Amino acid sequence: MGKFRIEGGIPLQGEIRIGGAKNAVLPILAATVLYPGITCIHDCPKIMDVLTMIRILESIGCKIKWEDRTLIVDTSTACNTEIPADLVSEMRSSIILLGSILGRFGKIKISYPGGCSIGPRPIDLHLKALKKMGVQIEEYHGYITCKVKQLHGEKIHLDFPSVGATENIMLAAILAKGRTIIYNPAKEPEIVDLQNFLNQMGATIRGAGSHIITIEGESKLSSIEYTVIPDRIITGTYLVAAAISGGEVLLSNVQPKHLYAVISKLRETGCIIKEDKNYIYIQSPSKLQSVGTIRTYPHPGFPTDMQAQMMALLAVAQGTSIISENIFESRYKHAEELIRMGAHIQLEGRIAIITGVNKLMGTTVHAEDLRGGAALILAGLCAEGETLVYNSKHIERGYECIDKDLQSLGARIQKIKEEQ
Ligand code: UD1
C-alpha cells in the first residue's frame, strides 16, 4: 500500500470545487439496475468505492463507461444475480444491491458483508424489512440467498434510522406491488438525493428527509441523466483542513445546509464561517478553542463520518473537549495514532476526552479506515516536521485526490506509491 508524506506548518489558502458524493453515487448506481436501459450520472467521483461498484455491476452483465466525470450505465444486458464475494469484501456497502437486484430479477446471492475496522456492520434491519416485503432468505456458509416471486409493499418501522436499510427498502419498493411506508427512516441528504434520482426516473416517492417515506410501487421507469449532490464529508474534511492549518479557504459547489452540525461546531472553535447557497468560506482563528461535547447522531445530528477529522482539530484546540461516538462501536482507531503524534486523548468506551496541546509532532502513523486516515492527514498539516500516513488505500476509498486538492491550497503533501 502507498502512503502520504506531509510537511506541516503551512496555512492553507485558496479555493476548491467539491465533487459528487460517494454515499450518494453508490445507491444511485445500485438503483440504475431497476431500469433495463441507459442512465447517465454526472459528477461522479473516481474513487475506489465507485470503481468497485462499477466492477460489481459489470460482473452482473452491465456495460459501463466513463465520459470525463459522467458515468454511462447500460443495465439492459444485466443477467447474473450472484455478486462475487471478493468485491463484496472490498466494499461492504455493496449490500445496497439487495433491493434493486431483487426488484428487477426476484433473486440474488451475495456473501455476508461482515464487520470492518469501525466495528460490526450487521444487516438485520435490511433483511427483516425484505422478509416483510415477501422475500425468502437463506443464510449459509457466509452467503445470503434471497428469492421472491413478487415483492409487495409494506409498512416498515426501522428500529434505528439505518442509511443502508432505508436505501434498500426504497429500492425494493419501486417495482413492488402496492405502497411501502418507511417509519423512522434515515434522513441523510443522500436519501433525499436517491429519492430525487428515482422520482426523475419515474418513481413516486415522497417524504425523504422527514420521519416517514412513502413509495408507490409498480413504477414505470425511463432513461435519465442526473447530477449527484456534492460530497458533504469531503467538504467538512477540507473545512477542518483550513481550520487546523490556520488558513483561509473558499469551497464551491457545496450545500451548506447539509453541514449545519459541522459548521456550528467549527464556529464554536472560533472559526469565522460565511455561507452562501453554493459556497462556504472559512477563516481559522489565531487560537482554536475546545467545544464542550460532540455527540455523533443520525442526520441532522453531527455525522459520525466527521468525528475523526474533528478529533484531529480538537487535539490542537485550547481546552478540553469530549466526543461521544454513538453510531459505530469502535470508531476510534485514529485516536491511538493521534496520541503517537503527541495528542492528549483518553478513551473510555464510546467516549473520547481530548485535551488540546500546543503542537502535534510529525511521525509515522497508519490509516485503519477511510475517515480516520483523512484525520491523520489533517493532523499532519499542522504537525511539526514530517508525517507519514501509511495505508493510503483506505483514504482513496473516499477521496479522489486529497493530495492534489491540498497541494492546490499550498499544502506540502505527496503521495508515495508502494514501490518507491
Ligand atoms: C452509511 C454510510 C457511512 C456512514 C453511516 C452512518 C454509505 C455508503 N455509508 O453506512 O459512511 O458512516 O451511514 O451515517 O452511505 N445497523 C444495524 N443493523 C442494520 C443496519 C445498521 O444494527 O441492519 C447499525 C450499524 O451497525 C451502525 C448503525 O446502525 O451502528 C448505522 O448504520 P447505517 O446507517 O446502516 O450505516 P451504513 O448504511 O452502513
PDB file of C-alpha atoms and ligand atoms in Angstrom, residues 22-24 26-27 49 91-96 112 118-128 158-167 186 188 190-191 232-233 297-299 302-306 325-329 331 350 370-371 397, ligand 1:
ATOM      1  CA  LYS A  22     -19.593   8.895  -2.702  1.00  0.00           C
ATOM      2  CA  ASN A  23     -22.502   7.976  -0.442  1.00  0.00           C
ATOM      3  CA  ALA A  24     -24.986   9.396  -2.966  1.00  0.00           C
ATOM      4  CA  LEU A  26     -23.263   4.291  -4.617  1.00  0.00           C
ATOM      5  CA  PRO A  27     -27.019   3.816  -4.011  1.00  0.00           C
ATOM      6  CA  ASP A  49     -15.571   2.540  -3.839  1.00  0.00           C
ATOM      7  CA  MET A  91     -16.842  -2.678  -0.137  1.00  0.00           C
ATOM      8  CA  ARG A  92     -19.411  -3.585   2.497  1.00  0.00           C
ATOM      9  CA  SER A  93     -21.940  -1.116   1.146  1.00  0.00           C
ATOM     10  CA  SER A  94     -22.386  -3.417  -1.883  1.00  0.00           C
ATOM     11  CA  ILE A  95     -25.231  -4.777   0.248  1.00  0.00           C
ATOM     12  CA  ILE A  96     -27.369  -1.908  -1.160  1.00  0.00           C
ATOM     13  CA  TYR A 112     -22.349 -11.743   4.044  1.00  0.00           C
ATOM     14  CA  ILE A 118     -15.022   0.649  12.624  1.00  0.00           C
ATOM     15  CA  GLY A 119     -16.996  -2.160  14.292  1.00  0.00           C
ATOM     16  CA  PRO A 120     -19.645  -4.772  13.475  1.00  0.00           C
ATOM     17  CA  ARG A 121     -21.827  -3.935  10.439  1.00  0.00           C
ATOM     18  CA  PRO A 122     -24.997  -6.001  10.935  1.00  0.00           C
ATOM     19  CA  ILE A 123     -27.645  -6.077   8.186  1.00  0.00           C
ATOM     20  CA  ASP A 124     -30.505  -7.434  10.289  1.00  0.00           C
ATOM     21  CA  LEU A 125     -32.685  -4.369   9.578  1.00  0.00           C
ATOM     22  CA  HIS A 126     -32.240  -4.806   5.807  1.00  0.00           C
ATOM     23  CA  LEU A 127     -33.160  -8.491   5.947  1.00  0.00           C
ATOM     24  CA  LYS A 128     -36.097  -8.048   8.342  1.00  0.00           C
ATOM     25  CA  LEU A 158     -36.979   0.769  11.397  1.00  0.00           C
ATOM     26  CA  ASP A 159     -35.684   0.251  14.950  1.00  0.00           C
ATOM     27  CA  PHE A 160     -32.775   2.527  14.005  1.00  0.00           C
ATOM     28  CA  PRO A 161     -32.678   5.008  11.082  1.00  0.00           C
ATOM     29  CA  SER A 162     -30.079   2.995   9.150  1.00  0.00           C
ATOM     30  CA  VAL A 163     -28.935   4.668   5.927  1.00  0.00           C
ATOM     31  CA  GLY A 164     -28.290   1.419   4.050  1.00  0.00           C
ATOM     32  CA  ALA A 165     -31.526  -0.240   5.208  1.00  0.00           C
ATOM     33  CA  THR A 166     -33.584   2.823   4.192  1.00  0.00           C
ATOM     34  CA  GLU A 167     -31.953   2.768   0.741  1.00  0.00           C
ATOM     35  CA  ALA A 186     -32.610   7.700   7.757  1.00  0.00           C
ATOM     36  CA  GLU A 188     -29.417  11.897   5.405  1.00  0.00           C
ATOM     37  CA  GLU A 190     -28.067  11.100   0.315  1.00  0.00           C
ATOM     38  CA  ILE A 191     -31.526   9.597   0.983  1.00  0.00           C
ATOM     39  CA  ARG A 232     -20.627  16.869   2.403  1.00  0.00           C
ATOM     40  CA  ILE A 233     -17.948  14.808   4.163  1.00  0.00           C
ATOM     41  CA  TYR A 297     -26.096  11.089  15.724  1.00  0.00           C
ATOM     42  CA  PRO A 298     -28.068  10.272  12.601  1.00  0.00           C
ATOM     43  CA  HIS A 299     -28.683  13.300  10.353  1.00  0.00           C
ATOM     44  CA  PHE A 302     -23.279  15.524  13.982  1.00  0.00           C
ATOM     45  CA  PRO A 303     -22.133  12.966  11.362  1.00  0.00           C
ATOM     46  CA  THR A 304     -20.032  10.025  12.533  1.00  0.00           C
ATOM     47  CA  ASP A 305     -18.117  10.395   9.249  1.00  0.00           C
ATOM     48  CA  MET A 306     -16.723  13.738  10.547  1.00  0.00           C
ATOM     49  CA  GLU A 325     -19.465   8.201  19.261  1.00  0.00           C
ATOM     50  CA  ASN A 326     -22.999   6.866  19.174  1.00  0.00           C
ATOM     51  CA  ILE A 327     -23.223   5.286  15.707  1.00  0.00           C
ATOM     52  CA  PHE A 328     -20.326   2.824  15.394  1.00  0.00           C
ATOM     53  CA  GLU A 329     -18.850   0.711  18.172  1.00  0.00           C
ATOM     54  CA  ARG A 331     -14.528   4.075  15.560  1.00  0.00           C
ATOM     55  CA  ARG A 350     -17.612   5.303  23.321  1.00  0.00           C
ATOM     56  CA  LEU A 370     -11.279   5.954   5.452  1.00  0.00           C
ATOM     57  CA  ARG A 371     -12.187   8.917   7.678  1.00  0.00           C
ATOM     58  CA  ARG A 397     -11.777   4.761  -0.999  1.00  0.00           C
TER      59      ARG A 397
HETATM   60  C1  UD1 B   1     -23.775   4.788   5.846  1.00  0.00           C
HETATM   61  C2  UD1 B   1     -22.604   5.486   5.189  1.00  0.00           C
HETATM   62  C3  UD1 B   1     -21.460   5.644   6.164  1.00  0.00           C
HETATM   63  C4  UD1 B   1     -21.940   6.327   7.435  1.00  0.00           C
HETATM   64  C5  UD1 B   1     -23.165   5.634   8.009  1.00  0.00           C
HETATM   65  C6  UD1 B   1     -23.775   6.374   9.192  1.00  0.00           C
HETATM   66  C7  UD1 B   1     -22.780   4.817   2.862  1.00  0.00           C
HETATM   67  C8  UD1 B   1     -22.215   4.035   1.732  1.00  0.00           C
HETATM   68  N1  UD1 B   1     -22.173   4.689   4.047  1.00  0.00           N
HETATM   69  O1  UD1 B   1     -23.325   3.489   6.207  1.00  0.00           O
HETATM   70  O2  UD1 B   1     -20.435   6.421   5.543  1.00  0.00           O
HETATM   71  O3  UD1 B   1     -20.897   6.306   8.401  1.00  0.00           O
HETATM   72  O4  UD1 B   1     -24.195   5.518   7.001  1.00  0.00           O
HETATM   73  O5  UD1 B   1     -24.105   7.670   8.839  1.00  0.00           O
HETATM   74  O6  UD1 B   1     -23.732   5.561   2.707  1.00  0.00           O
HETATM   75  N2  UD1 B   1     -27.188  -1.181  11.882  1.00  0.00           N
HETATM   76  C9  UD1 B   1     -27.750  -2.303  12.443  1.00  0.00           C
HETATM   77  N3  UD1 B   1     -28.450  -3.160  11.628  1.00  0.00           N
HETATM   78  C10 UD1 B   1     -28.604  -2.916  10.297  1.00  0.00           C
HETATM   79  C11 UD1 B   1     -28.036  -1.771   9.738  1.00  0.00           C
HETATM   80  C12 UD1 B   1     -27.319  -0.904  10.548  1.00  0.00           C
HETATM   81  O7  UD1 B   1     -27.622  -2.546  13.644  1.00  0.00           O
HETATM   82  O8  UD1 B   1     -29.255  -3.735   9.628  1.00  0.00           O
HETATM   83  C13 UD1 B   1     -26.406  -0.251  12.728  1.00  0.00           C
HETATM   84  C14 UD1 B   1     -24.924  -0.230  12.317  1.00  0.00           C
HETATM   85  O9  UD1 B   1     -24.209  -1.273  12.920  1.00  0.00           O
HETATM   86  C15 UD1 B   1     -24.482   1.110  12.828  1.00  0.00           C
HETATM   87  C16 UD1 B   1     -25.733   1.971  12.628  1.00  0.00           C
HETATM   88  O10 UD1 B   1     -26.827   1.070  12.512  1.00  0.00           O
HETATM   89  O11 UD1 B   1     -24.168   1.028  14.179  1.00  0.00           O
HETATM   90  C17 UD1 B   1     -25.679   2.874  11.427  1.00  0.00           C
HETATM   91  O12 UD1 B   1     -25.530   2.111  10.278  1.00  0.00           O
HETATM   92  P1  UD1 B   1     -26.116   2.560   8.864  1.00  0.00           P
HETATM   93  O13 UD1 B   1     -26.850   3.850   8.998  1.00  0.00           O
HETATM   94  O14 UD1 B   1     -26.808   1.403   8.272  1.00  0.00           O
HETATM   95  O15 UD1 B   1     -24.774   2.841   8.072  1.00  0.00           O
HETATM   96  P2  UD1 B   1     -24.405   2.365   6.621  1.00  0.00           P
HETATM   97  O16 UD1 B   1     -25.567   2.468   5.714  1.00  0.00           O
HETATM   98  O17 UD1 B   1     -23.652   1.086   6.693  1.00  0.00           O
END
